C-alpha positions as a printed NumPy array, in Angstrom:
array([[110.278, 129.293,  66.45 ],
       [110.125, 125.356,  67.069],
       [111.281, 123.695,  63.894],
       [108.781, 121.611,  61.913],
       [108.67 , 117.975,  63.31 ],
       [107.769, 115.164,  61.023],
       [106.677, 113.432,  63.982],
       [105.969, 113.773,  67.572],
       [109.848, 114.17 ,  69.159],
       [111.713, 114.843,  66.033],
       [112.703, 118.423,  65.018],
       [115.332, 119.827,  62.416],
       [118.546, 120.277,  64.324],
       [120.329, 123.596,  63.334],
       [123.08 , 126.485,  64.841],
       [121.595, 129.33 ,  67.059],
       [119.399, 131.375,  64.768],
       [119.827, 135.538,  64.476],
       [117.338, 136.763,  66.719],
       [116.279, 133.741,  68.719],
       [119.529, 132.901,  70.559],
       [117.805, 131.814,  73.989],
       [115.642, 128.851,  74.628],
       [111.928, 128.899,  74.472],
       [110.396, 130.411,  77.551],
       [108.646, 127.325,  78.477],
       [111.784, 125.162,  78.284],
       [112.74 , 123.389,  81.206],
       [116.55 , 123.209,  81.064],
       [116.562, 126.987,  82.511],
       [114.959, 125.727,  85.954],
       [118.109, 124.508,  87.694],
       [119.975, 127.895,  86.22 ],
       [117.493, 129.916,  88.03 ],
       [118.094, 128.248,  91.319],
       [121.709, 128.172,  91.14 ],
       [121.834, 132.117,  90.584],
       [119.92 , 132.817,  93.921],
       [121.159, 129.816,  96.328],
       [123.975, 127.546,  94.672],
       [124.68 , 125.83 ,  97.767],
       [121.154, 124.676,  98.568],
       [120.838, 120.765,  98.426],
       [118.88 , 120.058,  95.286],
       [119.329, 116.103,  95.535],
       [119.94 , 113.717,  98.051],
       [120.642, 110.214,  96.846],
       [122.078, 107.332,  98.808],
       [124.17 , 109.704, 101.134],
       [125.2  , 112.04 ,  98.637],
       [124.099, 115.659,  98.274],
       [124.088, 117.509,  94.833],
       [123.503, 120.884,  95.316],
       [121.722, 123.386,  93.14 ],
       [125.094, 124.853,  91.744],
       [126.478, 121.796,  91.327],
       [123.684, 120.253,  89.429],
       [123.656, 123.312,  86.951],
       [127.331, 123.027,  86.609],
       [127.279, 119.259,  85.432],
       [124.014, 119.929,  83.359],
       [125.309, 122.78 ,  81.519],
       [128.879, 120.709,  80.628],
       [127.   , 117.549,  79.553],
       [124.914, 119.545,  77.604],
       [127.811, 121.239,  75.7  ],
       [129.458, 117.426,  75.607],
       [126.508, 116.058,  74.041],
       [125.891, 119.028,  71.151],
       [129.63 , 118.55 ,  70.349],
       [129.602, 114.631,  69.944],
       [126.71 , 114.976,  67.695],
       [123.881, 114.181,  70.461],
       [122.353, 117.799,  70.347],
       [118.714, 119.118,  69.345],
       [116.626, 116.574,  68.065],
       [118.741, 113.854,  69.645],
       [117.204, 110.876,  71.562],
       [119.107, 109.52 ,  74.747],
       [118.388, 106.343,  76.359],
       [118.838, 104.962,  79.747],
       [118.689, 102.037,  81.931],
       [119.212, 102.868,  85.405],
       [117.501, 103.165,  88.705],
       [116.331, 106.636,  90.121],
       [119.607, 108.512,  90.537],
       [121.202, 111.819,  90.733],
       [123.255, 111.061,  87.628],
       [120.117, 110.605,  85.464],
       [118.716, 114.031,  86.983],
       [121.777, 115.626,  85.526],
       [121.306, 113.713,  82.416],
       [117.562, 114.985,  82.334],
       [118.656, 118.745,  82.616],
       [121.52 , 118.252,  80.117],
       [118.98 , 116.853,  77.575],
       [116.735, 119.662,  78.342],
       [119.512, 122.464,  77.867],
       [121.005, 120.565,  74.516],
       [117.536, 120.269,  73.025],
       [117.803, 116.188,  72.959],
       [114.994, 113.962,  74.544],
       [115.4  , 111.664,  77.508],
       [114.197, 107.99 ,  77.335],
       [114.294, 106.84 ,  80.532],
       [113.675, 102.853,  79.945],
       [112.776, 100.205,  82.841],
       [115.504,  98.403,  84.205],
       [112.863,  95.444,  85.076],
       [112.399,  94.648,  81.337],
       [113.768,  91.59 ,  79.969],
       [116.581,  91.6  ,  77.188],
       [113.718,  91.186,  74.567],
       [111.386,  93.846,  76.211],
       [114.255,  96.368,  76.334],
       [115.238,  95.453,  72.591],
       [111.977,  96.226,  71.293],
       [111.67 ,  99.567,  73.135],
       [115.256, 100.462,  71.885],
       [113.897,  99.786,  68.666],
       [111.06 , 101.968,  68.438],
       [113.   , 104.706,  70.199],
       [115.648, 104.789,  68.092],
       [118.319, 106.51 ,  70.218],
       [121.55 , 107.952,  69.515],
       [123.005, 106.94 ,  72.725],
       [122.577, 104.677,  75.487],
       [123.72 , 104.846,  78.997],
       [123.494, 102.358,  81.662],
       [123.988, 102.006,  85.14 ],
       [126.843,  99.475,  86.147],
       [124.162,  96.847,  87.728],
       [121.96 ,  96.922,  84.605],
       [124.552,  96.301,  82.218],
       [124.141,  92.638,  81.571],
       [120.325,  93.08 ,  80.689],
       [121.386,  96.164,  78.505],
       [124.076,  93.993,  76.598],
       [121.786,  91.132,  75.824],
       [119.324,  93.601,  74.423],
       [122.045,  95.235,  72.522],
       [123.184,  91.789,  70.917],
       [119.479,  91.128,  69.631],
       [119.716,  94.408,  67.45 ],
       [122.101,  92.907,  65.448],
       [123.73 ,  95.309,  63.022],
       [121.641,  98.379,  64.329],
       [124.266,  99.491,  66.712],
       [123.422, 102.082,  69.531],
       [126.668, 104.135,  71.15 ],
       [126.772, 102.781,  74.585],
       [128.497, 104.078,  77.907],
       [127.699, 104.472,  81.51 ],
       [126.107, 107.263,  83.458],
       [127.763, 109.502,  85.913],
       [130.704, 111.711,  86.303],
       [133.141, 108.548,  85.458],
       [131.063, 107.793,  82.354],
       [129.16 , 109.742,  79.941],
       [130.073, 113.309,  81.737],
       [133.86 , 112.204,  81.186],
       [133.475, 111.187,  77.59 ],
       [130.531, 111.228,  75.472],
       [130.748, 108.78 ,  72.454],
       [130.496, 110.389,  69.208],
       [126.97 , 110.051,  67.335],
       [126.73 , 107.931,  64.16 ],
       [124.586, 110.92 ,  62.921],
       [125.603, 113.944,  64.095],
       [122.939, 116.55 ,  65.383],
       [124.957, 119.416,  66.602],
       [123.867, 122.256,  68.555],
       [120.47 , 124.045,  68.89 ],
       [118.329, 126.125,  70.715],
       [115.489, 124.23 ,  72.378],
       [111.923, 125.383,  71.545],
       [108.858, 124.763,  73.894],
       [107.414, 122.404,  71.362],
       [110.332, 120.176,  71.145],
       [110.272, 116.716,  72.716],
       [111.773, 116.458,  76.208],
       [110.776, 113.145,  77.643],
       [109.604, 109.795,  75.556],
       [107.966, 107.446,  78.244],
       [106.637, 104.317,  77.53 ],
       [103.15 , 103.249,  78.363],
       [102.258, 100.342,  80.739],
       [100.567,  98.512,  78.109],
       [ 97.696,  97.187,  79.895],
       [ 95.219,  96.951,  77.137],
       [ 98.104,  96.752,  74.234],
       [101.705,  96.81 ,  73.653],
       [103.597,  99.53 ,  75.198],
       [103.744, 102.712,  72.862],
       [106.149, 105.873,  73.229],
       [104.563, 108.791,  74.695],
       [106.347, 112.018,  73.528],
       [106.058, 115.167,  76.067],
       [107.233, 118.329,  75.304],
       [108.889, 120.99 ,  77.191],
       [105.651, 123.062,  77.301],
       [103.846, 119.777,  78.267],
       [105.682, 119.688,  81.223],
       [105.929, 123.381,  82.054],
       [102.134, 123.29 ,  81.862],
       [101.688, 120.448,  84.161],
       [103.651, 121.611,  86.549],
       [102.273, 125.124,  86.71 ],
       [ 99.025, 123.241,  87.28 ],
       [100.318, 121.132,  90.03 ],
       [101.684, 124.21 ,  91.558],
       [ 98.379, 125.822,  91.569],
       [ 96.601, 122.745,  93.221],
       [ 99.353, 121.167,  95.556],
       [101.884, 123.819,  95.9  ],
       [105.514, 123.248,  96.897],
       [108.264, 125.936,  98.411],
       [111.714, 125.817,  98.792],
       [111.436, 124.812, 102.266],
       [109.809, 121.058, 101.308],
       [111.378, 118.045, 101.065],
       [110.06 , 115.604,  98.437],
       [110.481, 111.779,  98.628],
       [110.376, 110.155,  95.242],
       [109.518, 106.673,  95.364],
       [108.218, 105.79 ,  91.788],
       [110.828, 105.229,  89.382],
       [112.197, 107.542,  87.033],
       [110.996, 105.787,  83.954],
       [107.481, 106.669,  84.99 ],
       [106.005, 109.851,  84.229],
       [105.329, 110.502,  87.991],
       [108.939, 110.242,  88.845],
       [109.363, 113.59 ,  87.238],
       [106.054, 115.315,  86.767],
       [104.435, 114.564,  90.143],
       [106.498, 116.603,  92.518],
       [110.145, 116.326,  91.645],
       [110.186, 118.687,  88.625],
       [107.965, 121.225,  90.561],
       [110.439, 120.884,  93.653],
       [113.434, 121.426,  91.391],
       [111.485, 124.546,  89.728],
       [110.842, 126.269,  93.337],
       [114.032, 125.208,  94.696],
       [113.101, 122.574,  97.265],
       [115.213, 119.259,  97.808],
       [114.346, 115.935,  96.562],
       [115.361, 112.465,  98.411],
       [115.646, 109.545,  95.673],
       [114.558, 106.398,  96.592],
       [116.619, 104.296,  93.969],
       [114.276, 101.211,  94.095],
       [111.177, 101.237,  96.391],
       [111.826,  99.394,  99.458],
       [108.993, 100.246, 102.204],
       [111.133,  99.738, 105.486],
       [113.817, 102.349, 103.773],
       [110.877, 104.875, 102.839],
       [109.966, 104.965, 106.245],
       [113.157, 105.691, 107.529],
       [113.891, 108.397, 104.853],
       [110.659, 109.909, 105.991],
       [111.89 , 110.257, 109.446],
       [115.332, 111.205, 109.023],
       [114.763, 113.799, 106.152],
       [111.449, 115.153, 107.767],
       [109.786, 114.578, 104.164],
       [106.999, 116.999, 103.828],
       [105.621, 115.566, 100.308],
       [105.61 , 112.476,  98.485],
       [103.603, 110.736,  95.74 ],
       [102.89 , 106.829,  95.429],
       [100.263, 104.204,  93.787],
       [ 97.93 , 102.324,  96.253],
       [100.487,  99.525,  96.4  ],
       [103.064, 101.68 ,  97.703],
       [100.946, 102.965, 100.445],
       [ 99.796,  99.585, 101.342],
       [103.393,  98.325, 101.709],
       [104.238, 101.18 , 103.982],
       [101.33 , 100.257, 106.031],
       [102.066,  96.448, 105.925],
       [105.383,  97.349, 107.04 ],
       [106.28 ,  96.266, 110.708],
       [108.073,  99.842, 111.088],
       [104.762, 101.691, 110.078],
       [103.336, 102.569, 113.47 ],
       [106.715, 103.155, 115.104],
       [108.307, 105.876, 112.594],
       [107.412, 109.308, 112.94 ],
       [105.606, 110.434, 109.571],
       [104.065, 113.499, 110.93 ],
       [106.226, 115.91 , 108.917],
       [104.262, 114.773, 105.636],
       [102.268, 117.694, 104.536],
       [101.029, 116.38 , 100.806],
       [100.691, 112.751, 100.127],
       [ 99.185, 112.111,  96.525],
       [ 98.151, 108.872,  95.423],
       [ 97.591, 108.143,  91.868],
       [ 97.603, 104.825,  89.531],
       [ 93.862, 103.519,  91.079],
       [ 91.902, 104.282,  94.015],
       [ 93.309, 103.713,  97.577],
       [ 90.698, 101.916,  99.701],
       [ 89.205, 103.545, 102.497],
       [ 90.735, 101.241, 105.203],
       [ 94.248, 101.995, 104.238],
       [ 93.494, 105.608, 103.747],
       [ 92.209, 105.475, 107.648],
       [ 95.394, 103.658, 108.687],
       [ 97.644, 106.303, 107.144],
       [ 95.749, 109.04 , 108.563],
       [ 95.7  , 107.65 , 112.026],
       [ 99.701, 107.943, 111.687],
       [ 99.314, 111.778, 110.649],
       [ 99.514, 111.01 , 106.799],
       [ 96.012, 112.555, 104.914],
       [ 96.331, 111.415, 101.408],
       [ 95.229, 113.158,  98.183],
       [ 93.601, 110.848,  95.74 ],
       [ 94.263, 111.894,  92.206],
       [ 94.088, 110.835,  88.512],
       [ 96.056, 111.174,  85.275],
       [ 97.536, 109.439,  82.678],
       [101.102, 109.526,  80.709],
       [ 99.436, 111.236,  77.997],
       [ 98.267, 113.924,  79.999],
       [101.836, 114.53 ,  81.261],
       [100.054, 112.875,  83.956],
       [ 97.885, 115.32 ,  86.06 ],
       [ 93.99 , 115.47 ,  85.359],
       [ 92.107, 115.647,  88.609],
       [ 92.894, 115.963,  92.506],
       [ 90.749, 115.768,  95.492],
       [ 91.001, 119.402,  97.119],
       [ 88.798, 118.795, 100.371],
       [ 86.535, 116.265, 102.191],
       [ 83.904, 116.847,  99.821],
       [ 85.777, 115.171,  97.281],
       [ 86.055, 111.765,  99.091],
       [ 85.158, 108.897,  97.411],
       [ 86.162, 110.103,  93.983],
       [ 89.319, 111.166,  92.164],
       [ 88.472, 114.973,  92.671],
       [ 88.16 , 117.771,  90.13 ],
       [ 90.184, 118.987,  87.196],
       [ 93.436, 120.526,  87.728],
       [ 93.808, 124.062,  86.437],
       [ 94.264, 124.249,  83.072],
       [ 92.695, 120.763,  81.993],
       [ 89.353, 120.687,  80.354],
       [ 86.953, 117.663,  80.986],
       [ 84.351, 116.083,  78.894],
       [ 82.763, 112.794,  78.74 ],
       [ 81.822, 110.829,  75.317],
       [ 78.657, 109.365,  75.694],
       [ 77.108, 107.295,  72.602],
       [ 79.729, 109.127,  70.409],
       [ 78.633, 112.703,  71.831],
       [ 80.827, 115.032,  73.888],
       [ 78.933, 116.034,  77.031],
       [ 79.8  , 118.901,  79.278],
       [ 77.525, 118.138,  82.199],
       [ 76.96 , 115.293,  84.715],
       [ 76.673, 111.946,  83.409],
       [ 78.367, 108.412,  82.838],
       [ 80.793, 107.877,  79.965],
       [ 84.439, 107.728,  78.612],
       [ 86.637, 110.934,  80.159],
       [ 87.77 , 113.226,  77.612],
       [ 90.904, 115.555,  78.362],
       [ 92.021, 118.661,  76.752],
       [ 94.548, 121.116,  77.495],
       [ 98.112, 122.25 ,  77.206],
       [ 99.962, 119.365,  78.867],
       [ 98.336, 117.019,  76.706],
       [100.933, 114.877,  75.082],
       [102.24 , 115.435,  71.461],
       [101.384, 112.072,  70.259],
       [102.765, 108.503,  70.206],
       [106.408, 108.467,  68.723],
       [106.296, 107.548,  64.948],
       [103.057, 106.056,  65.184],
       [100.199, 107.972,  63.74 ],
       [ 97.505, 105.493,  63.74 ],
       [ 97.872, 105.036,  67.203],
       [ 97.688, 108.808,  67.915],
       [ 94.778, 109.434,  65.932],
       [ 92.913, 106.548,  67.452],
       [ 93.284, 108.043,  70.798],
       [ 91.603, 111.367,  69.924],
       [ 88.053, 112.143,  69.308],
       [ 88.599, 115.641,  67.617],
       [ 90.41 , 117.961,  69.736],
       [ 90.112, 115.737,  72.977],
       [ 92.304, 112.928,  74.3  ],
       [ 90.367, 109.747,  74.99 ],
       [ 91.52 , 108.112,  78.152],
       [ 89.777, 104.947,  78.062],
       [ 88.321, 105.313,  81.48 ],
       [ 84.51 , 104.873,  82.211],
       [ 83.577, 107.511,  84.634],
       [ 81.017, 109.106,  86.509],
       [ 80.868, 112.964,  86.656],
       [ 78.426, 115.171,  89.277],
       [ 77.469, 118.405,  88.993],
       [ 80.316, 119.68 ,  91.158],
       [ 83.02 , 118.382,  88.254],
       [ 83.756, 115.505,  90.751],
       [ 85.001, 112.337,  88.861],
       [ 84.506, 108.773,  90.059],
       [ 86.223, 106.143,  88.029],
       [ 83.969, 103.327,  87.238],
       [ 86.693, 101.268,  85.477],
       [ 88.605, 100.758,  82.472],
       [ 86.181, 100.856,  79.383],
       [ 88.037,  97.719,  78.169],
       [ 88.   ,  96.081,  81.662],
       [ 84.159,  96.146,  82.16 ],
       [ 82.938,  92.458,  82.512],
       [ 79.842,  91.496,  80.923],
       [ 78.272,  88.964,  82.999],
       [ 74.639,  87.821,  81.51 ],
       [ 73.247,  91.335,  81.191],
       [ 74.936,  92.959,  83.685],
       [ 78.092,  95.071,  83.572],
       [ 80.713,  94.805,  86.293],
       [ 83.649,  96.993,  87.254],
       [ 86.377,  94.862,  88.538],
       [ 87.486,  97.961,  90.403],
       [ 84.401,  98.38 ,  92.669],
       [ 84.95 ,  94.263,  93.408],
       [ 88.693,  95.021,  94.152],
       [ 87.889,  98.035,  96.476],
       [ 85.184,  95.952,  98.335],
       [ 87.479,  93.144,  98.864],
       [ 90.258,  95.11 , 100.403],
       [ 87.824,  96.57 , 103.085],
       [ 88.433,  92.653, 104.625],
       [ 91.364,  92.83 , 107.084],
       [ 92.558,  89.471, 105.6  ],
       [ 92.942,  90.842, 102.309],
       [ 96.598,  92.587, 101.589],
       [ 95.985,  92.651,  97.831],
       [ 93.448,  92.282,  95.287],
       [ 92.995,  91.818,  91.482],
       [ 89.546,  91.023,  89.833],
       [ 88.887,  90.104,  86.273],
       [ 86.229,  88.457,  83.748],
       [ 87.054,  84.939,  82.361],
       [ 84.88 ,  83.104,  79.801],
       [ 81.669,  81.35 ,  80.916],
       [ 79.66 ,  79.045,  79.03 ],
       [ 76.702,  80.194,  81.088],
       [ 77.135,  83.934,  81.649],
       [ 79.684,  84.883,  78.789],
       [ 81.998,  85.827,  81.376],
       [ 81.988,  85.643,  85.164],
       [ 84.1  ,  87.161,  87.763],
       [ 87.571,  85.443,  89.288],
       [ 89.339,  87.119,  92.063],
       [ 93.275,  86.867,  92.945],
       [ 93.851,  87.404,  96.489],
       [ 97.348,  88.14 ,  98.447],
       [ 96.238,  87.122, 101.853],
       [ 97.29 ,  89.015, 105.009],
       [ 95.791,  86.384, 107.278],
       [ 93.959,  83.159, 106.551],
       [ 90.467,  83.683, 105.144],
       [ 87.97 ,  81.319, 103.765],
       [ 85.772,  81.711, 100.623],
       [ 82.639,  81.798, 103.161],
       [ 83.755,  84.328, 105.07 ],
       [ 84.761,  86.449, 101.885],
       [ 81.102,  86.166, 100.845],
       [ 79.749,  87.289, 103.986],
       [ 82.129,  90.039, 103.74 ],
       [ 80.796,  91.129, 100.33 ],
       [ 77.284,  90.63 , 101.299],
       [ 75.533,  93.997, 101.846],
       [ 78.402,  95.79 ,  99.717],
       [ 77.818,  94.333,  96.742],
       [ 74.973,  92.745,  94.728],
       [ 75.033,  88.932,  94.482],
       [ 75.727,  89.226,  90.811],
       [ 79.097,  91.212,  91.45 ],
       [ 80.576,  88.623,  94.005],
       [ 83.385,  86.546,  92.392],
       [ 82.64 ,  83.136,  91.215],
       [ 86.107,  82.055,  92.138],
       [ 89.007,  83.041,  94.308],
       [ 92.789,  82.175,  93.844],
       [ 95.197,  82.937,  96.472],
       [ 98.355,  84.351,  94.917],
       [102.009,  85.476,  96.612],
       [101.444,  88.849,  94.584],
       [ 99.662,  90.622,  92.131],
       [101.464,  91.379,  88.922],
       [101.081,  95.129,  88.176],
       [102.259,  97.808,  85.81 ],
       [104.932, 100.312,  87.555],
       [102.236, 102.7  ,  87.866],
       [100.339,  99.967,  89.881],
       [ 97.653,  99.003,  87.668],
       [ 96.87 ,  94.968,  87.931],
       [ 97.689,  93.139,  84.843],
       [ 94.456,  91.504,  84.578],
       [ 95.436,  90.144,  81.062],
       [ 98.315,  88.27 ,  82.583],
       [ 95.917,  86.882,  85.472],
       [ 93.486,  85.676,  83.053],
       [ 95.894,  84.128,  80.812],
       [ 97.44 ,  82.114,  83.244],
       [ 93.833,  80.974,  84.81 ],
       [ 92.926,  80.233,  81.375],
       [ 95.809,  77.982,  80.593],
       [ 95.875,  76.277,  83.934],
       [ 92.601,  75.25 ,  83.443],
       [ 93.175,  74.175,  79.726],
       [ 96.215,  72.09 ,  81.417],
       [ 94.16 ,  70.639,  84.1  ]])
């Protein structure tokens, strides 16, 4: 039985209780043990030339779990990391799962100030850092003043050799299904990042749904390209792979050329990326030369992949499945299953209920409204933030903030973020629709569209473009004619070297519009 938690992710630690000596049925720490018992020599992880077998993964994770508990980082503790995607962090993840602690993977791309802010929210008992990222971690810790966090490095020569003692002892305990397993910070496209708590049960149900919609077998080889501080770095393919006994090739930090080489070398059968991931592969000089035909499952999330890119991938034998999800749903919500789902993000995963919020009413049929999600994978809440947790719910439903259209067959088409809809005059315009149309032009490598203040219209559209080849505004206007109504055409174009995006691939429209407005004010 799970101990009562005062806030998502916090539980009352305790020793093994009589009659309940084993972890909850849905706890994730048992997964490598199951695989190690049947095939210990089978490769579990390939990380920059180093192979970790299921037997080694289980042995290292079990030893580290015991050491964490002995040092006071047991059930109810939070253990933060700053690292790229590494086998050492996978060992730590399963150690935390066994010990009842919660892993808090933080982005190595953060500034010292941003990292300090997230450490303040997470309040971990231990911070583990990859050597390459020690400078930013130390700078972040210096900002915390007297609030010191025990710190050491990841891996066999770091925390696995010696665990620093916790300042407040949380000893051995039995993990329960509803205990926090992962704390992941949201991207913060519409507000400051918040700490999402996913329990063992959330992750188990998410992977059960994934296994029914896009199954993996022990013979599969998964290429993980999304970072481990992102929910998809765990819950879209990697964890399912370790559940069934497949192998996972880790891409520490994404490089398109290296990823293409890894696919060919290891005969990768499954991967997942955001639209910018796939566009980077397409635009790399080696894209056509590499043999990608081993890929059986290629999931895309974090936004819609444009049809031109999907066709280019198909010509190389890679047939993508468009999906949709969000961190708070652990993340899988919908997936395209066949050609009838083209142009949408598909239909609900198993064990996921969907509804629409239209004019304050919950509707279950076709229509257009804010997408609502319900199911056992939906998160426990934001860590120590009950007001934000309450605000993201409508009764038992999770509010996604995404405006969607649903047809009679249950297919979901994303219109846009509710907060991103541009209201120009009497018209409402979805930036994503304009972005997709612009990306159909061969001269446009990447695009982001947002509304900026207009004295005449209230708001007007500006498009930021990364060009693959020279193209002028007249050619772009001609390209959009017949694709979009005139009022959806951008009033201005800004050519940039790159589009700032979150780690999940979403354009940071607020950053673009703020910079645009400031430049105009300074002119």
